[in-house]
Short mmCIF file of C-alpha atoms in Angstrom, two decimals:
data_model
loop_
_atom_site.label_atom_id
_atom_site.label_comp_id
_atom_site.label_asym_id
_atom_site.label_seq_id
_atom_site.Cartn_x
_atom_site.Cartn_y
_atom_site.Cartn_z
CA MET P 72 116.52 -10.01 -150.56
CA THR P 73 116.27 -9.68 -146.79
CA GLY P 74 113.30 -10.58 -144.60
CA PHE P 75 111.96 -7.03 -144.67
CA GLY P 76 112.39 -6.87 -148.43
CA ASP P 77 110.43 -10.08 -148.84
CA ALA P 78 107.74 -9.03 -146.37
CA THR P 79 107.07 -5.76 -148.20
CA ALA P 80 107.26 -7.19 -151.75
CA VAL P 81 104.45 -6.44 -154.16
CA GLU P 82 103.80 -8.27 -157.40
CA ARG P 83 102.41 -6.33 -160.35
CA VAL P 84 99.25 -7.92 -161.74
CA GLU P 85 98.46 -5.21 -164.25
CA ASP P 86 98.93 -1.42 -164.49
CA GLY P 87 98.10 0.02 -161.08
CA ARG P 88 97.24 -3.33 -159.47
CA TYR P 89 99.54 -5.31 -157.22
CA LYS P 90 99.21 -8.27 -154.92
CA ALA P 91 101.00 -8.68 -151.63
CA ASP P 92 101.31 -11.34 -148.96
CA LEU P 93 101.20 -9.45 -145.68
CA GLY P 94 102.86 -10.71 -142.57
CA GLY P 95 106.50 -11.52 -142.12
CA GLY P 96 106.32 -10.94 -138.40
CA PHE P 97 105.29 -7.29 -138.49
CA ALA P 98 102.23 -7.76 -136.29
CA ILE P 99 101.76 -6.29 -132.83
CA GLY P 100 99.14 -8.65 -131.44
CA GLU P 101 96.84 -9.49 -134.38
CA ALA P 102 97.13 -6.10 -136.07
CA LEU P 103 99.85 -5.48 -138.60
CA ASN P 104 101.97 -2.43 -137.80
CA GLY P 105 100.92 0.72 -139.67
CA GLY P 106 104.48 1.57 -140.65
CA TYR P 107 104.86 -1.87 -142.21
CA LEU P 108 101.67 -1.28 -144.22
CA MET P 109 102.99 2.10 -145.39
CA ALA P 110 106.20 0.37 -146.50
CA VAL P 111 104.15 -2.00 -148.66
CA LEU P 112 102.23 0.95 -150.13
CA ALA P 113 105.52 2.75 -150.82
CA ARG P 114 106.84 -0.28 -152.72
CA ALA P 115 103.82 -0.18 -155.06
CA ALA P 116 103.93 3.62 -155.42
CA MET P 117 107.62 3.52 -156.36
CA ASP P 118 107.05 0.71 -158.85
CA ALA P 119 104.29 2.70 -160.57
CA SER P 120 106.21 6.00 -160.62
CA PRO P 121 109.10 7.32 -162.74
CA HIS P 122 110.52 8.77 -159.49
CA ALA P 123 112.68 6.95 -156.97
CA HIS P 124 111.45 7.94 -153.51
CA PRO P 125 108.21 8.35 -151.54
CA VAL P 126 108.83 11.96 -150.50
CA SER P 127 105.39 12.41 -148.93
CA THR P 128 102.86 9.87 -147.66
CA ALA P 129 99.55 10.83 -146.02
CA ALA P 130 97.63 7.77 -144.83
CA ASN P 131 94.17 7.17 -143.39
CA PHE P 132 93.90 3.90 -141.47
CA HIS P 133 90.38 2.57 -141.81
CA ARG P 134 90.61 -0.97 -140.51
CA VAL P 135 93.06 -3.39 -138.92
CA ALA P 136 95.09 -5.32 -141.48
CA LYS P 137 95.93 -8.94 -140.75
CA ALA P 138 98.54 -11.34 -142.06
CA GLY P 139 97.59 -12.86 -145.41
CA PRO P 140 96.86 -11.85 -148.99
CA ALA P 141 96.06 -8.26 -149.90
CA GLN P 142 95.89 -6.05 -152.97
CA VAL P 143 97.40 -2.63 -153.59
CA VAL P 144 95.70 -0.30 -156.04
CA VAL P 145 97.67 2.68 -157.39
CA GLU P 146 95.64 5.43 -159.05
CA PRO P 147 97.85 8.15 -160.58
CA ARG P 148 96.52 11.64 -159.87
CA LYS P 149 99.21 13.93 -161.29
CA GLU P 150 102.55 13.36 -162.91
CA GLY P 151 105.08 16.18 -163.06
CA ARG P 152 108.76 16.60 -163.79
CA THR P 153 109.90 16.78 -160.16
CA ALA P 154 107.07 14.90 -158.47
CA ALA P 155 104.12 12.60 -159.10
CA SER P 156 101.07 12.00 -156.92
CA ALA P 157 98.94 8.88 -156.58
CA LEU P 158 96.14 7.55 -154.43
CA VAL P 159 97.42 4.21 -153.14
CA THR P 160 94.98 1.87 -151.41
CA LEU P 161 95.57 -1.33 -149.48
CA VAL P 162 92.60 -3.64 -150.00
CA GLN P 163 91.95 -6.70 -147.86
CA ASP P 164 88.77 -8.80 -147.90
CA ASP P 165 87.48 -6.49 -150.66
CA ARG P 166 87.50 -3.46 -148.37
CA PRO P 167 89.82 -0.43 -148.30
CA THR P 168 92.07 -0.91 -145.29
CA VAL P 169 94.49 2.00 -145.74
CA ASP P 170 94.23 4.91 -148.18
CA ALA P 171 97.32 7.00 -148.83
CA LEU P 172 98.14 10.01 -150.97
CA ILE P 173 101.75 9.38 -151.94
CA VAL P 174 103.98 11.92 -153.66
CA THR P 175 107.02 10.39 -155.29
CA GLY P 176 110.12 12.35 -156.23
CA THR P 177 113.82 11.69 -156.59
CA LEU P 178 116.10 12.81 -153.77
CA ASP P 179 119.77 13.48 -154.45
CA ALA P 180 121.86 11.48 -151.99
CA ALA P 181 124.64 14.07 -152.27
CA ALA P 182 122.46 17.13 -151.60
CA GLU P 183 123.76 19.48 -148.90
CA PRO P 184 121.01 21.14 -146.83
CA GLY P 185 120.43 24.86 -147.26
CA TYR P 186 119.19 24.88 -143.68
CA ALA P 187 119.01 22.15 -141.05
CA GLY P 188 117.56 22.52 -137.58
CA ASP P 189 119.24 21.01 -134.56
CA ARG P 190 118.91 17.33 -133.78
CA PRO P 191 116.61 16.84 -130.79
CA THR P 192 118.34 16.16 -127.49
CA GLY P 193 117.58 13.43 -125.00
CA LEU P 194 118.42 10.12 -126.66
CA PRO P 195 121.34 8.57 -124.73
CA PRO P 196 124.17 6.75 -126.54
CA LEU P 197 123.25 3.30 -127.81
CA ASP P 198 125.12 1.48 -125.04
CA ASP P 199 123.10 3.33 -122.39
CA CYS P 200 119.79 2.30 -123.94
CA THR P 201 117.74 -0.80 -123.20
CA GLU P 202 116.10 -3.51 -125.26
CA TYR P 203 112.64 -4.49 -124.04
CA LEU P 204 111.41 -7.91 -125.04
CA PRO P 205 107.93 -9.26 -124.39
CA PRO P 206 108.02 -11.59 -121.35
CA ASN P 207 106.11 -14.42 -123.04
CA GLY P 208 108.85 -15.32 -125.48
CA SER P 209 106.68 -14.50 -128.52
CA ARG P 210 108.62 -11.53 -129.75
CA GLY P 211 106.83 -10.87 -133.07
CA PHE P 212 107.80 -7.34 -134.13
CA ALA P 213 110.93 -7.51 -131.95
CA ASP P 214 112.17 -10.46 -134.02
CA GLN P 215 112.25 -8.13 -137.02
CA VAL P 216 113.35 -4.86 -135.50
CA ASP P 217 116.12 -4.18 -133.02
CA MET P 218 115.17 -1.21 -130.87
CA ARG P 219 117.10 0.21 -127.91
CA PHE P 220 115.07 2.57 -125.75
CA ASP P 221 115.83 5.59 -123.64
CA ARG P 222 114.65 4.02 -120.40
CA THR P 223 113.52 7.38 -118.99
CA THR P 224 110.76 7.30 -121.62
CA MET P 225 109.61 3.76 -120.79
CA GLY P 226 108.34 4.21 -117.22
CA TRP P 227 104.79 3.46 -118.39
CA LEU P 228 105.84 -0.21 -118.61
CA ASP P 229 106.11 -0.31 -114.81
CA GLY P 230 103.09 1.88 -114.10
CA ARG P 231 105.23 5.00 -113.77
CA PRO P 232 104.51 7.07 -116.89
CA SER P 233 106.78 10.10 -117.09
CA GLY P 234 103.97 12.60 -117.65
CA ARG P 235 105.77 13.85 -120.76
CA PRO P 236 104.64 12.67 -124.24
CA GLU P 237 108.09 11.52 -125.28
CA VAL P 238 109.55 8.20 -126.43
CA ARG P 239 113.07 7.87 -127.83
CA ALA P 240 114.89 4.86 -129.24
CA TRP P 241 117.57 3.59 -131.58
CA PHE P 242 116.19 1.51 -134.45
CA ARG P 243 117.51 -0.92 -136.99
CA LEU P 244 116.15 -3.86 -138.90
CA ARG P 245 117.58 -7.24 -138.00
CA GLY P 246 119.01 -9.35 -140.82
CA GLY P 247 121.27 -6.68 -142.26
CA HIS P 248 118.65 -4.61 -144.13
CA GLU P 249 120.20 -1.14 -144.14
CA PRO P 250 117.94 1.96 -143.96
CA ASP P 251 116.04 2.83 -147.13
CA ALA P 252 112.78 4.48 -148.10
CA CYS P 253 110.71 1.51 -146.92
CA SER P 254 112.39 1.05 -143.57
CA LEU P 255 111.85 4.78 -142.91
CA ALA P 256 108.11 4.14 -143.33
CA LEU P 257 108.44 1.47 -140.66
CA ALA P 258 110.55 3.68 -138.40
CA VAL P 259 108.08 6.58 -138.19
CA ASP P 260 105.44 4.27 -136.68
CA ALA P 261 107.65 1.92 -134.64
CA LEU P 262 107.67 3.65 -131.24
CA PRO P 263 105.13 2.85 -128.52
CA PRO P 264 102.48 5.62 -128.46
CA VAL P 265 103.73 8.73 -126.63
CA ALA P 266 100.30 8.84 -124.91
CA LEU P 267 101.37 5.85 -122.77
CA ASN P 268 103.56 8.30 -120.88
CA LEU P 269 100.47 10.42 -120.18
CA GLY P 270 98.71 7.55 -118.42
CA ALA P 271 96.79 6.25 -121.41
CA GLN P 272 96.49 2.48 -121.49
CA GLY P 273 95.73 -0.06 -124.16
CA TRP P 274 95.72 0.19 -127.90
CA ALA P 275 95.92 3.64 -129.51
CA PRO P 276 94.73 3.25 -133.10
CA THR P 277 96.30 5.62 -135.62
CA VAL P 278 93.65 7.48 -137.61
CA GLU P 279 95.95 9.55 -139.82
CA LEU P 280 99.71 9.54 -140.31
CA THR P 281 101.69 11.77 -142.66
CA TRP P 282 105.39 11.23 -143.14
CA HIS P 283 107.96 12.82 -145.39
CA MET P 284 111.21 11.26 -146.58
CA ARG P 285 113.71 14.12 -146.45
CA ALA P 286 117.02 12.49 -147.37
CA VAL P 287 118.51 9.17 -148.45
CA PRO P 288 119.56 7.52 -145.17
CA ALA P 289 123.12 6.37 -144.46
CA PRO P 290 123.77 2.79 -143.32
CA GLY P 291 123.64 2.08 -139.59
CA TRP P 292 121.36 2.81 -136.66
CA LEU P 293 118.52 5.31 -136.93
CA ALA P 294 117.64 7.58 -134.00
CA LEU P 295 113.90 8.02 -133.34
CA HIS P 296 112.65 11.02 -131.39
CA GLY P 297 108.92 10.91 -130.59
CA THR P 298 107.00 13.79 -129.01
CA GLY P 299 103.44 15.10 -128.75
CA ARG P 300 101.71 18.44 -128.27
CA LEU P 301 98.14 17.79 -127.15
CA LEU P 302 95.94 15.04 -125.77
CA ALA P 303 92.31 16.16 -125.63
CA ASP P 304 88.84 14.84 -126.30
CA GLY P 305 90.12 11.33 -127.04
CA TRP P 306 92.64 12.48 -129.68
CA PHE P 307 96.40 12.90 -129.45
CA ASP P 308 99.16 13.82 -131.88
CA GLU P 309 102.57 12.20 -132.12
CA GLU P 310 105.54 13.60 -134.02
CA VAL P 311 108.55 11.43 -134.88
CA GLU P 312 111.85 12.62 -136.29
CA VAL P 313 114.24 10.04 -137.75
CA TRP P 314 117.94 10.91 -137.85
CA ASP P 315 120.51 8.73 -139.56
CA SER P 316 124.04 7.71 -138.56
CA ALA P 317 125.45 10.64 -140.56
CA GLY P 318 123.52 13.05 -138.34
CA ARG P 319 120.88 14.05 -140.88
CA LEU P 320 117.11 14.39 -140.56
CA VAL P 321 115.93 11.69 -142.98
CA ALA P 322 112.22 11.44 -142.13
CA GLN P 323 109.60 13.33 -140.17
CA SER P 324 106.05 12.32 -139.30
CA ARG P 325 102.97 13.38 -137.43
CA GLN P 326 100.09 11.10 -136.60
CA LEU P 327 96.68 11.70 -135.08
CA ALA P 328 95.48 8.80 -132.95
CA ARG P 329 92.73 7.85 -130.53
CA VAL P 330 92.91 7.03 -126.86
CA PRO P 331 90.08 5.61 -124.80
CA ARG P 332 88.16 8.50 -123.25
CA ALA P 333 88.67 8.82 -119.48
CA MET J 175 76.52 34.87 -144.08
CA THR J 176 79.82 36.73 -144.13
CA GLY J 177 82.17 37.19 -147.07
CA PHE J 178 84.25 34.15 -146.09
CA GLY J 179 81.13 32.06 -145.59
CA ASP J 180 79.91 33.01 -149.07
CA ALA J 181 83.31 32.46 -150.66
CA THR J 182 83.59 28.92 -149.29
CA ALA J 183 79.98 27.90 -149.92
CA VAL J 184 79.29 24.66 -151.75
CA GLU J 185 75.99 23.65 -153.31
CA ARG J 186 74.99 20.00 -153.26
CA VAL J 187 74.14 18.73 -156.75
CA GLU J 188 73.64 15.09 -155.78
CA ASP J 189 75.12 12.70 -153.21
CA GLY J 190 78.84 13.34 -153.09
CA ARG J 191 78.82 16.07 -155.75
CA TYR J 192 78.97 19.78 -155.06
CA LYS J 193 79.53 22.90 -157.07
CA ALA J 194 81.42 25.95 -155.89
CA ASP J 195 82.22 29.39 -157.22
CA LEU J 196 85.83 30.00 -156.24
CA GLY J 197 87.19 33.44 -155.65
CA GLY J 198 85.96 35.96 -153.17
CA GLY J 199 89.31 37.65 -153.02
CA PHE J 200 91.35 34.72 -151.72
CA ALA J 201 93.93 34.85 -154.50
CA ILE J 202 97.60 35.67 -154.10
CA GLY J 203 98.48 36.76 -157.59
CA GLU J 204 96.45 34.52 -159.92
CA ALA J 205 96.59 31.44 -157.71
CA LEU J 206 93.93 30.86 -155.09
CA ASN J 207 95.34 30.33 -151.62
CA GLY J 208 95.67 26.67 -150.61
CA GLY J 209 94.11 27.24 -147.21
CA TYR J 210 91.07 28.78 -148.88
CA LEU J 211 90.76 25.71 -151.13
CA MET J 212 90.99 23.43 -148.07
CA ALA J 213 88.19 25.46 -146.45
CA VAL J 214 85.99 24.79 -149.49
CA LEU J 215 86.83 21.06 -149.30
CA ALA J 216 86.05 21.06 -145.57
CA ARG J 217 82.62 22.56 -146.24
CA ALA J 218 81.77 19.72 -148.61
CA ALA J 219 83.26 17.06 -146.31
CA MET J 220 81.22 18.32 -143.35
CA ASP J 221 78.04 18.46 -145.42
CA ALA J 222 78.52 14.84 -146.49
CA SER J 223 79.41 13.55 -143.01
CA PRO J 224 77.36 12.83 -139.88
CA HIS J 225 80.22 14.44 -137.91
CA ALA J 226 80.68 18.14 -137.24
CA HIS J 227 84.39 18.91 -137.69
CA PRO J 228 87.27 18.23 -140.13
CA VAL J 229 89.62 16.75 -137.52
CA SER J 230 92.26 15.73 -140.09
CA THR J 231 92.92 16.93 -143.64
CA ALA J 232 95.80 15.67 -145.79
CA ALA J 233 95.94 17.46 -149.15
CA ASN J 234 97.98 17.02 -152.32
CA PHE J 235 98.06 20.18 -154.45
CA HIS J 236 98.30 19.17 -158.09
CA ARG J 237 97.60 22.37 -159.98
CA VAL J 238 96.92 26.06 -159.42
CA ALA J 239 93.23 26.81 -158.86
CA LYS J 240 91.82 30.02 -160.30
CA ALA J 241 88.74 32.08 -159.56
CA GLY J 242 85.62 30.68 -161.17
CA PRO J 243 83.42 27.60 -161.14
CA ALA J 244 84.65 24.30 -159.69
CA GLN J 245 83.28 21.01 -158.50
CA VAL J 246 83.91 19.11 -155.27
CA VAL J 247 83.59 15.33 -155.27
CA VAL J 248 83.27 13.53 -151.93
CA GLU J 249 83.92 9.78 -151.96
CA PRO J 250 83.24 8.16 -148.57
CA ARG J 251 85.93 5.63 -147.63
CA LYS J 252 84.98 4.58 -144.08
CA GLU J 253 82.28 5.62 -141.67
CA GLY J 254 82.66 4.89 -137.99
CA ARG J 255 81.06 5.95 -134.74
CA THR J 256 83.71 8.48 -133.75
CA ALA J 257 85.14 9.36 -137.16
CA ALA J 258 84.51 9.08 -140.89
CA SER J 259 86.99 9.29 -143.74
CA ALA J 260 86.48 10.52 -147.29
CA LEU J 261 88.51 11.31 -150.38
CA VAL J 262 87.54 14.87 -151.29
CA THR J 263 88.64 16.25 -154.67
CA LEU J 264 88.48 19.75 -156.05
CA VAL J 265 87.93 19.56 -159.80
CA GLN J 266 88.43 22.51 -162.14
CA ASP J 267 88.45 22.34 -165.95
CA ASP J 268 87.73 18.58 -165.62
CA ARG J 269 91.05 17.94 -163.87
CA PRO J 270 91.78 17.10 -160.22
CA THR J 271 93.26 20.24 -158.72
CA VAL J 272 93.47 19.22 -155.05
CA ASP J 273 92.97 15.75 -153.53
CA ALA J 274 92.41 15.48 -149.80
CA LEU J 275 91.84 12.66 -147.37
CA ILE J 276 89.55 14.24 -144.77
CA VAL J 277 88.64 12.62 -141.47
CA THR J 278 85.57 14.15 -139.86
CA GLY J 279 84.71 13.80 -136.19
CA THR J 280 82.89 15.78 -133.55
CA LEU J 281 84.97 17.76 -131.08
CA ASP J 282 83.52 18.68 -127.68
CA ALA J 283 83.88 22.45 -127.18
CA ALA J 284 83.96 21.89 -123.41
CA ALA J 285 86.70 19.22 -123.41
CA GLU J 286 89.59 19.86 -121.03
CA PRO J 287 92.96 18.65 -122.32
CA GLY J 288 94.59 15.68 -120.62
CA TYR J 289 97.93 17.16 -121.66
CA ALA J 290 98.81 20.39 -123.42
CA GLY J 291 102.29 21.47 -124.44
CA ASP J 292 103.47 25.03 -123.98
CA ARG J 293 102.47 27.74 -126.39
CA PRO J 294 105.43 28.71 -128.57
CA THR J 295 107.21 31.89 -127.60
CA GLY J 296 108.19 34.78 -129.82
CA LEU J 297 104.97 36.42 -131.05
CA PRO J 298 104.84 39.95 -129.59
CA PRO J 299 101.56 41.43 -128.33
CA LEU J 300 99.18 42.54 -131.07
CA ASP J 301 99.95 46.23 -130.64
CA ASP J 302 103.66 45.60 -131.23
CA CYS J 303 103.01 43.79 -134.50
CA THR J 304 102.79 45.29 -137.98
CA GLU J 305 100.36 45.08 -140.86
CA TYR J 306 102.04 44.80 -144.26
CA LEU J 307 99.98 45.87 -147.24
CA PRO J 308 101.02 45.47 -150.85
CA PRO J 309 102.33 48.80 -152.19
CA ASN J 310 100.27 48.73 -155.39
CA GLY J 311 96.94 49.23 -153.67
CA SER J 312 95.59 45.86 -154.91
CA ARG J 313 95.34 44.14 -151.59
CA GLY J 314 93.57 40.93 -152.61
CA PHE J 315 94.08 38.46 -149.75
CA ALA J 316 94.73 41.33 -147.34
CA ASP J 317 91.22 42.68 -148.01
CA GLN J 318 89.86 39.45 -146.57
CA VAL J 319 92.29 38.70 -143.77
CA ASP J 320 93.72 41.03 -141.15
CA MET J 321 97.21 39.86 -140.23
CA ARG J 322 99.65 41.57 -137.87
CA PHE J 323 103.21 40.29 -138.17
CA ASP J 324 106.12 39.90 -135.82
CA ARG J 325 108.40 42.27 -137.72
CA THR J 326 111.54 40.33 -136.70
CA THR J 327 110.26 37.54 -138.97
CA MET J 328 109.61 39.80 -141.97
CA GLY J 329 113.16 40.96 -142.78
CA TRP J 330 113.03 39.08 -146.09
CA LEU J 331 110.74 41.88 -147.37
CA ASP J 332 113.69 44.27 -147.25
CA GLY J 333 116.30 41.79 -148.45
CA ARG J 334 117.38 40.98 -144.89
CA PRO J 335 116.08 37.45 -144.25
CA SER J 336 116.60 36.44 -140.63
CA GLY J 337 118.26 33.10 -141.46
CA ARG J 338 115.73 31.33 -139.24
CA PRO J 339 112.74 29.53 -140.81
CA GLU J 340 110.18 31.34 -138.67
CA VAL J 341 107.18 33.56 -139.39
CA ARG J 342 104.71 34.66 -136.71
CA ALA J 343 101.52 36.68 -136.95
CA TRP J 344 98.12 37.44 -135.48
CA PHE J 345 95.24 36.48 -137.78
CA ARG J 346 91.57 37.22 -138.11
CA LEU J 347 89.07 37.40 -140.90
CA ARG J 348 87.72 40.82 -141.71
CA GLY J 349 83.94 41.26 -141.75
CA GLY J 350 83.30 39.75 -138.33
CA HIS J 351 83.65 36.06 -139.23
CA GLU J 352 84.77 34.50 -135.96
CA PRO J 353 87.14 31.49 -135.99
CA ASP J 354 85.61 28.16 -136.99
CA ALA J 355 86.70 24.96 -138.70
CA CYS J 356 86.93 26.61 -142.12
CA SER J 357 88.87 29.66 -141.03
CA LEU J 358 91.37 27.34 -139.32
CA ALA J 359 91.95 25.73 -142.73
CA LEU J 360 92.73 29.19 -144.05
CA ALA J 361 94.94 30.06 -141.07
CA VAL J 362 97.31 27.09 -141.41
CA ASP J 363 98.31 28.24 -144.91
CA ALA J 364 98.12 32.02 -144.49
CA LEU J 365 101.71 32.86 -143.51
CA PRO J 366 104.38 33.75 -146.07
CA PRO J 367 106.64 30.70 -146.61
CA VAL J 368 109.20 30.31 -143.81
CA ALA J 369 111.77 29.60 -146.56
CA LEU J 370 111.74 33.33 -147.45
CA ASN J 371 113.72 33.85 -144.25
CA LEU J 372 116.34 31.39 -145.54
CA GLY J 373 116.98 33.45 -148.65
CA ALA J 374 114.54 31.66 -150.96
CA GLN J 375 112.78 33.95 -153.38
CA GLY J 376 109.66 33.73 -155.44
CA TRP J 377 106.74 31.37 -155.28
CA ALA J 378 107.00 28.26 -153.08
CA PRO J 379 104.30 25.85 -154.24
CA THR J 380 102.84 23.59 -151.57
CA VAL J 381 102.99 19.95 -152.62
CA GLU J 382 101.42 18.38 -149.53
CA LEU J 383 99.78 19.91 -146.47
CA THR J 384 98.27 18.02 -143.54
CA TRP J 385 96.41 19.87 -140.82
CA HIS J 386 94.49 18.74 -137.79
CA MET J 387 91.69 20.63 -136.04
CA ARG J 388 92.35 20.01 -132.35
CA ALA J 389 89.71 22.13 -130.59
CA VAL J 390 86.75 24.40 -131.29
CA PRO J 391 88.28 27.91 -131.43
CA ALA J 392 87.15 30.77 -129.21
CA PRO J 393 86.15 34.11 -130.78
CA GLY J 394 88.88 36.69 -131.33
CA TRP J 395 92.35 36.81 -132.80
CA LEU J 396 94.29 33.65 -133.65
CA ALA J 397 98.04 33.44 -133.08
CA LEU J 398 100.03 31.75 -135.88
CA HIS J 399 103.47 30.30 -135.16
CA GLY J 400 105.30 29.07 -138.28
CA THR J 401 108.60 27.16 -138.18
CA GLY J 402 110.60 24.74 -140.31
CA ARG J 403 113.17 22.01 -139.80
CA LEU J 404 114.95 21.37 -143.09
CA LEU J 405 115.50 22.95 -146.49
CA ALA J 406 117.34 20.54 -148.78
CA ASP J 407 117.32 19.36 -152.37
CA GLY J 408 114.61 21.85 -153.36
CA TRP J 409 112.18 20.78 -150.61
CA PHE J 410 111.30 22.42 -147.32
CA ASP J 411 108.87 21.73 -144.51
CA GLU J 412 106.76 24.29 -142.68
CA GLU J 413 104.90 23.68 -139.42
CA VAL J 414 102.19 26.04 -138.24
CA GLU J 415 100.50 26.02 -134.84
CA VAL J 416 97.30 28.01 -134.39
CA TRP J 417 96.42 29.15 -130.86
CA ASP J 418 93.11 30.82 -130.01
CA SER J 419 92.29 33.76 -127.74
CA ALA J 420 91.58 31.34 -124.87
CA GLY J 421 95.20 30.12 -125.08
CA ARG J 422 94.47 26.73 -126.62
CA LEU J 423 96.14 24.89 -129.49
CA VAL J 424 93.27 24.70 -131.99
CA ALA J 425 95.06 23.58 -135.16
CA GLN J 426 98.44 22.22 -136.22
CA SER J 427 99.83 21.70 -139.68
CA ARG J 428 102.88 20.61 -141.62
CA GLN J 429 103.41 21.22 -145.29
CA LEU J 430 106.07 20.07 -147.72
CA ALA J 431 106.80 22.64 -150.41
CA ARG J 432 109.24 23.37 -153.23
CA VAL J 433 111.77 26.13 -153.60
CA PRO J 434 113.69 26.90 -156.77
CA ARG J 435 116.97 25.00 -156.71
CA ALA J 436 120.03 27.23 -156.22
#
């Protein structure tokens, strides 16, 4: 068991009820990362399902989750031959913190695509990308995840946002945890908000995030391509595609998030 | 009240419980269209919320819904100042047919975007597009919705699929119902599956569909731009952008659906 495996572990209490001990370094500030929370929910959904993979997860983020004990409640909604659906809720301090509709299915690692679109352009080779570490020495999330950024998408750090809602980076978990269903959940919410490149500042809380696992990922680095289409009225969307080292689209997400109104 | 308004009406029975009479011509074959069902869910969610618009809807489609009586159950999950979240379930024959996590909020019709991406290319002017009506005279859905298709994306009808997962069309409700939150729900699931242009045949059941309402639509025709990224292992994704007559992105969706395995 690696650090990420331990940090996302759930213990079955009874049918449909699990306990978890949240933390493991996946906080950004006080708030636990939303992708980390979705990984915990995926663990419970997979345990409760006859199927192997979380093929679709649609999550509403109600409240900030903090390190410490939590419960996961899995309520089956439909079970079919190729897919099953459940409402999976993260509960902390007796309140629903994240609700997710999770569809589980079993992906064939050997499946050849009938059609595959082109991989997005723009992410430079790994050696031309840059690691950014918090200046105060308290790395938190960066202790768990090794990310190497396309520096042209990180100008917001120096007060020079690019004006384009794009962030690109290489991603892998430290500690030798190779990509799997749960680390894909982390990957789709690991980039800094694309709105930072549009001049937004501060925390951008995710309201809704849907992600789909599309293939079983190969070992190695994952490439994350984040874009957005519209920032208006305090809302913005962010799409992330995750491509594996074998050059396959393994996960895709869209989230709707808030920015402070101007 | 127009035909679409009547067909999506819900009657409050008690707090969080509504009844509906599904039908109104929104069937394709025996199955009611998923966008129509999401419009019915949106009506109930808006009635139960202090907010005016369904800004985010994430739906799991468990079973086919048929014309006739149904219930809608709205379970509030979080209420905040700018947004509220509820689990909204369509129940027919005492079974959950569609579950949706719906976030309501209030969009400002006068809001100017802070950033807006380019409108997709490829949809010809309305006069260069084509209406396709079923040959048997039983128009069903087409009696309710006027759609004019980019004929280069309709080759699958004649056994000549384009090989590109794209379908584009103009859309408006017949009977003078101008675009609103509910007709956007219909619009994001109104196109034929993009997988038909990849050689898939037959019915492609939607498993999950998430759509976001991004702006209050202007009167007139809506432009629908449907694309896809991957068809593999029996699953494909379809993204639809809806642009209004004022040239604004008013809704965006992604669905994950099934095709028969080869």
